[in-house]
Short mmCIF file of C-alpha atoms in Angstrom, two decimals:
data_model
loop_
_atom_site.label_atom_id
_atom_site.label_comp_id
_atom_site.label_asym_id
_atom_site.label_seq_id
_atom_site.Cartn_x
_atom_site.Cartn_y
_atom_site.Cartn_z
CA MET A 1 94.36 88.50 80.38
CA PHE A 2 91.78 91.28 80.64
CA ASP A 3 89.66 89.19 83.00
CA VAL A 4 92.65 88.97 85.35
CA LEU A 5 93.18 92.74 85.16
CA VAL A 6 89.53 93.44 85.95
CA TYR A 7 89.69 90.99 88.86
CA LEU A 8 92.75 92.78 90.25
CA TYR A 9 91.04 96.15 89.90
CA GLU A 10 87.93 94.92 91.70
CA THR A 11 89.83 93.06 94.41
CA TYR A 12 92.74 95.37 95.28
CA TRP A 13 92.35 99.09 95.86
CA ARG A 14 95.83 99.90 94.52
CA PRO A 15 98.80 97.96 93.17
CA ASP A 16 100.62 98.24 96.49
CA ALA A 17 97.70 96.39 98.12
CA CYS A 18 98.45 93.32 95.99
CA PRO A 19 100.43 90.50 97.56
CA ASP A 20 103.87 89.62 96.21
CA HIS A 21 104.15 88.08 92.76
CA ALA A 22 104.26 84.42 93.90
CA GLN A 23 101.36 84.75 96.34
CA LEU A 24 99.28 86.72 93.83
CA THR A 25 99.89 84.02 91.22
CA ARG A 26 98.65 81.38 93.66
CA LYS A 27 95.57 83.44 94.56
CA LEU A 28 94.67 84.04 90.93
CA SER A 29 95.13 80.36 90.16
CA ALA A 30 92.92 79.42 93.12
CA VAL A 31 90.20 81.75 91.80
CA GLY A 32 90.27 79.83 88.52
CA PHE A 33 92.45 81.78 86.11
CA GLU A 34 94.72 79.83 83.77
CA SER A 35 98.47 79.98 84.36
CA ASP A 36 99.31 81.52 80.97
CA GLU A 37 96.59 84.16 81.42
CA ILE A 38 97.97 85.03 84.86
CA GLN A 39 101.55 85.31 83.63
CA GLU A 40 100.50 87.45 80.66
CA ALA A 41 98.56 89.83 82.92
CA LEU A 42 101.34 90.09 85.51
CA SER A 43 103.94 90.69 82.81
CA TRP A 44 101.72 93.41 81.33
CA LEU A 45 101.38 95.00 84.78
CA GLU A 46 105.16 94.94 85.23
CA GLY A 47 105.46 96.87 81.97
CA LEU A 48 102.91 99.35 83.27
CA ALA A 49 104.87 99.87 86.47
CA GLU A 50 108.18 100.23 84.62
CA GLY A 51 106.77 102.73 82.15
CA ALA A 52 105.00 104.90 84.72
CA ALA A 53 108.07 106.87 85.75
CA SER A 54 109.36 107.35 82.22
CA TYR A 55 106.41 109.47 81.08
CA GLN A 56 106.41 112.04 83.88
CA GLY A 57 107.11 115.61 82.84
CA GLN A 58 107.87 114.93 79.18
CA GLN A 59 105.02 116.97 77.71
CA GLY A 60 103.47 120.28 78.45
CA ALA A 61 99.78 121.09 78.57
CA LEU A 62 99.88 122.61 75.08
CA SER A 63 101.77 119.77 73.42
CA LEU A 64 100.15 117.96 70.51
CA ARG A 65 100.20 114.16 70.16
CA VAL A 66 100.73 112.85 66.65
CA TYR A 67 100.14 109.12 66.29
CA SER A 68 102.46 107.02 64.16
CA GLU A 69 101.00 104.84 61.45
CA ALA A 70 101.86 101.75 63.52
CA GLU A 71 99.99 103.18 66.52
CA LEU A 72 96.94 104.06 64.41
CA ASP A 73 96.89 100.59 62.85
CA HIS A 74 97.37 98.77 66.14
CA LEU A 75 95.06 100.83 68.34
CA GLY A 76 92.41 101.46 65.70
CA GLU A 77 90.35 104.57 65.08
CA PRO A 78 87.75 103.96 67.83
CA SER A 79 90.48 103.58 70.48
CA VAL A 80 92.43 106.63 69.30
CA GLY A 81 89.16 108.59 69.25
CA PHE A 82 88.38 107.49 72.79
CA ILE A 83 91.85 108.49 74.02
CA SER A 84 91.39 111.90 72.37
CA PHE A 85 87.95 112.25 73.97
CA LEU A 86 89.35 111.55 77.44
CA GLU A 87 92.22 113.93 76.87
CA SER A 88 90.00 116.75 75.60
CA ALA A 89 87.67 116.21 78.58
CA GLY A 90 90.64 116.93 80.83
CA VAL A 91 90.69 113.58 82.59
CA LEU A 92 93.64 111.97 80.82
CA PRO A 93 96.76 114.14 81.14
CA PRO A 94 99.62 113.60 78.64
CA PRO A 95 101.70 111.27 80.85
CA MET A 96 98.71 109.00 81.44
CA ARG A 97 97.80 109.14 77.75
CA GLU A 98 101.28 107.92 76.89
CA MET A 99 100.95 105.09 79.42
CA VAL A 100 97.64 104.06 77.83
CA ILE A 101 99.17 104.11 74.34
CA ASP A 102 102.24 102.18 75.49
CA ARG A 103 100.20 99.47 77.21
CA GLY A 104 97.79 99.29 74.28
CA MET A 105 100.70 98.73 71.92
CA ALA A 106 101.87 95.89 74.21
CA ILE A 107 98.66 93.92 73.52
CA PRO A 108 98.87 91.50 70.60
CA GLY A 109 96.43 91.77 67.73
CA ALA A 110 95.20 94.73 65.78
CA PRO A 111 93.10 96.72 65.73
CA MET A 112 92.53 96.81 69.46
CA ASP A 113 89.01 96.31 70.74
CA LEU A 114 87.66 99.51 72.32
CA GLU A 115 86.42 97.58 75.38
CA ASP A 116 89.97 96.30 75.96
CA LEU A 117 91.33 99.84 75.70
CA LYS A 118 88.82 100.98 78.32
CA ILE A 119 90.21 98.36 80.70
CA ILE A 120 93.71 99.65 79.97
CA VAL A 121 92.60 103.20 80.83
CA LEU A 122 91.11 101.92 84.07
CA MET A 123 94.32 100.05 84.92
CA VAL A 124 96.43 103.15 84.28
CA PHE A 125 94.32 105.07 86.79
CA TRP A 126 94.57 102.11 89.18
CA SER A 127 98.35 101.90 88.81
CA ARG A 128 98.63 105.52 89.91
CA GLY A 129 96.31 105.01 92.88
CA GLU A 130 93.71 107.31 91.35
CA GLU A 131 90.00 106.69 91.08
CA PRO A 132 88.41 108.03 87.88
CA ASP A 133 85.45 110.30 88.53
CA ALA A 134 81.91 108.96 88.15
CA LEU A 135 81.43 110.34 84.63
CA ILE A 136 84.56 108.60 83.40
CA LEU A 137 83.55 105.33 85.07
CA ASP A 138 80.20 105.66 83.31
CA GLU A 139 82.00 106.17 80.00
CA LEU A 140 84.25 103.18 80.66
CA PHE A 141 81.56 100.70 81.66
CA VAL A 142 78.10 101.66 80.44
CA ALA A 143 77.26 100.93 76.82
CA PRO A 144 75.96 104.03 74.99
CA GLU A 145 72.64 102.33 74.22
CA ASP A 146 72.11 101.60 77.95
CA ARG A 147 72.53 105.21 79.09
CA LEU A 148 69.49 107.09 80.34
CA ILE A 149 69.02 110.58 79.02
CA HIS A 150 67.69 112.95 81.64
#
């Protein structure tokens, strides 16, 4: 599923640039993705689109997020730490944080792999038509051991 999401991110600037569901399914199949992988990714994206409006304006800038035990178990400490890092850096506002948590909880298996969570963060930005700044893209895609220290 994550390969499909990355392909969509790389191929389409924003969700509204994607073709309709049937045509997109055909295009993804033609590229070589399996049918079940395509359907899982498109279903996940529908959940992202449905949830986007529900998180707007629910939390103020000074609100504190307390994770439930189920969220901590499912997301895992590295993923929760990464979400907190992005939030404290000022690049992941509360509504987007909630979208990331919601979509992370929609992924089967626990604990979630940090690399998968990074793709979810990227897709949340993509779903809102926003491009993360260069430092965030670096954090999302460059392994810490591959970073050059200047």
